[in-house]
Amino acid sequence: MADSATTTLRRVALIGNPNVGKTTLFNLLTGMRQKVGNYPGVTVERKVGRLDGDPPIEIIDLPGSYSLSPKSADERIAYDVLMGHLPGEAVPDLVVCVVDASNLERNLYLVSQVMDTGLPTLVALNMTDAAEEAGLSIDTKKLEEELGVPVIPMVASRNEGVGKLKYRMRQQELPPTAERQWDIMPVVDEGLPYLVDLLTEHVHEEGRRIEVLQCLTNDAMLAYWKDRAPAFHAAILEERSRLEGLKAPYQQSEIMGRYNWISPVVARVVSRSRGDSEPTLSDRIDAVLTHRVAGPVLFGLLLLLIFQAVFTWATPAMDLIEAGVGNLGDLVRANAPASMFTDLVVDGVIAGVGNVAVFLPQILLLFFFLGLMEDTGYMARSAFIMDRIMSKVGLSGGSVVPLLSSFACAIPGIMAARTLANPRDRLITIMVAPLMSCSARLPVYTLFIAAFLPTGAVLGIFTWQGVAMFSMYLLGTVMAFVAAFVLRRFVFTKGDSSFFAMELPPYRMPRFRQIFWRLIDRSKAFVVRAGKIIFGMSIILWVLATFPQSDAPEAIVAEQAALSEEKAERVEGLVNGGVVRAEAEALIENEFTDEALAIEARLAAWQVERSFIGRMGKFIEPVMQPLGFDWKISAGIISAFAAREVIISALATIYSVGDVEEDSPLLRDQLKADTYADGSPVYTPLVAVSLLVFFVLALQCMSTLAIARRETNSWKWPAVMWLYMTGLAYLFSLVIYQGGQALGWG
Ligand SMILES: Nc1nc2c(ncn2[C@@H]2O[C@H](COP(=O)(O)OP(=O)(O)OP(=O)(O)O)[C@@H](O)[C@H]2O)c(=O)[nH]1
Ligand SMILES: [Mg+2]
């Protein structure tokens, strides 16, 4: 409870089943824009915001949970906050239970548990619009009497009823602690008082009984007390064996006891205007979209369409940004004094960051489609459709959402694995999530597919390049399944098989305003990320590509000397012929521009080759050559271990530092033009495919390693993840390049 110093700052926790509108409400109360989505398990960590006013209120948005007997890591957070298990954090002053009115019976289970914690409780009866649509009407007054706590009907998605909730939350007088109204079977009840007493020093009075009930049936909960209250821990184990001896169904006792109370309450307060057997619109849509055969086929087609669209629709915007980046570089070079700093800005920063920014339109399109899938409710169906396929590799449909989210970025994908109750499934999902092609790979795919793979239409609506793009995603996904199968079969062999149950939310019209803001947040996140990592890396790469400055080789010095000698002779010749010297010099300068530039280009290329980055590339080139990669690509791959997109900055910097052209040619044209000393092209379609496959499979992202470390609480699994993925990438590229060469494709 709040002490005198913090009485003014009231802390209110929002708790409720998954997908009932908690975060929608949280955003309305705090003005924040936390992620909302129409599938269970969007919020996987607690978020704190503030509702200003008198008293100011701190609002805590919690992950969804079906009960206070947490099954998964995210549900555990809600329990720990309410029970005050988080070090240095007091229990909330008030709990707002957000309830889905169209699913009252199931939601009241958690409400009754929250009421049993003894914390002041309010019920936000949300989604009353969905209840109406389903032909249900709820007598709110009566429900309030039945529960003994205030009930506020609302439609959070339309900002209706939120004012009343704010008013109740601010009321000086907190709602009284609700009386417990359900009974547990006597044989269990008689053992509770002794166990409750054993928690006197550890849990606030009202919360002791529910803590005992959780520990009686939930091993993870009991484990929390093993060292903290050994007497209590032992007494619970004793009580369990007493009840087992009596063959008392104590595991179900709480559920039975609560529903014996809840069901009649619901029957008294809910009236139905039509039979619940009538199929709803969602049911009719699901008949097609979750059909045994049509379901997976439609899902596959949808993904193919998404990647085709991402590849083609973004092109106009990308060309625009590309031209803009080029012009910006030229503008700076034309107006700034020729100096190292100007080179840094143009060849380092603008080339490095600019060449990644080009891909923002594609990334936004990808997020737009993922946002549509989430908001409509189709994301949950994809988990259901894929469950059968996933179970073949030892995972469950519950892993689909984390894996699909990894198409955006592996970080939220790995965090979304918190919703998996089975620890083994969770670890396997974390270990394979980075194989799903994330948006950071998109720039690499697009650059090399657009530059080196054939265009041309396939089946009328698709293009070869669109199909190539899709194949990269498909390869990553298939390899994620294969890796999951291998990990399940040979590494994580212990543990029981997972049981997957997911509530399919009703289909909802996508809320474009929400998707729009999510895209804004995403672009900001992209720019910040580009700003931080890629900007930083671009400067580092420029320095590595520029230093150490080596003296020009004799051959080039000789060439330059020969050229200026010839030019001087020509000028003299013209001056002798009566041409004004300045004019003669300008004429000759012009005539020899290409030759002079060619020599400079060779000098610049020579310089880059002997720079730090050149040496790094050359150092690993022998290892990477069997994959078809030269030292530039190898240097790019090293730097891309910071973040995948950095290979583009690295190549852009290496080629532009190595480029002396006035106007900066497009990176892909520079790649196409590059040749080995023997004149053979550095890049061929085979090299491009080998490089693409390397990027599909390699783990080149420091942030992913960092989040995997946090979520697995060890460096062991991130290290295993990095090793197996890099090994896979090397092996696949080697087979593709060597195989392609053997078949004469290279
Ligand atoms: N029909 C209807 N939809 C709503 C209402 N409130 C929220 N939604 C929608 O319900 C979905 C879930 O909303 P969220 O706020 O993400 O739900 P949540 O409880 O935070 O979900 P988790 O974080 O997954 O536990 C979104 O698509 C919202 O737009 C409402 O009152 N009526
Ligand atoms: Mg949420």
Tab-separated table of C-alpha atoms in Angstrom, residues 303 386 389-390 393 395 403 407 432-437 470-486 696-697 724 728 732:
chain	number	residue	atom	x	y	z
A	303	LEU	CA	2.337	-14.179	-48.123
A	386	MET	CA	-0.075	-23.569	-39.065
A	389	ILE	CA	2.356	-28.159	-39.745
A	390	MET	CA	4.211	-26.821	-36.701
A	393	VAL	CA	8.422	-30.222	-36.281
A	395	LEU	CA	6.363	-26.931	-32.150
A	403	LEU	CA	7.786	-16.306	-35.963
A	407	PHE	CA	9.340	-10.992	-40.408
A	432	VAL	CA	14.876	-20.338	-34.763
A	433	ALA	CA	13.110	-16.925	-34.894
A	434	PRO	CA	16.158	-15.126	-36.397
A	435	LEU	CA	15.932	-17.448	-39.439
A	436	MET	CA	12.695	-15.715	-40.415
A	437	SER	CA	13.712	-12.994	-42.853
A	470	PHE	CA	9.428	-14.691	-51.844
A	471	SER	CA	11.869	-17.592	-52.133
A	472	MET	CA	14.261	-15.888	-49.749
A	473	TYR	CA	11.476	-15.635	-47.187
A	474	LEU	CA	10.417	-19.188	-47.918
A	475	LEU	CA	13.967	-20.511	-47.460
A	476	GLY	CA	14.294	-18.759	-44.109
A	477	THR	CA	10.937	-20.115	-42.961
A	478	VAL	CA	11.630	-23.665	-44.103
A	479	MET	CA	15.039	-23.579	-42.437
A	480	ALA	CA	13.412	-22.320	-39.239
A	481	PHE	CA	11.146	-25.392	-39.319
A	482	VAL	CA	14.079	-27.711	-40.055
A	483	ALA	CA	16.125	-26.140	-37.267
A	484	ALA	CA	13.160	-26.471	-34.876
A	485	PHE	CA	12.818	-30.127	-35.807
A	486	VAL	CA	16.523	-30.815	-35.258
A	696	VAL	CA	18.933	-15.450	-45.310
A	697	LEU	CA	20.686	-17.823	-42.923
A	724	TYR	CA	24.631	-22.800	-36.017
A	728	LEU	CA	24.358	-22.996	-42.033
A	732	PHE	CA	24.493	-23.344	-48.043
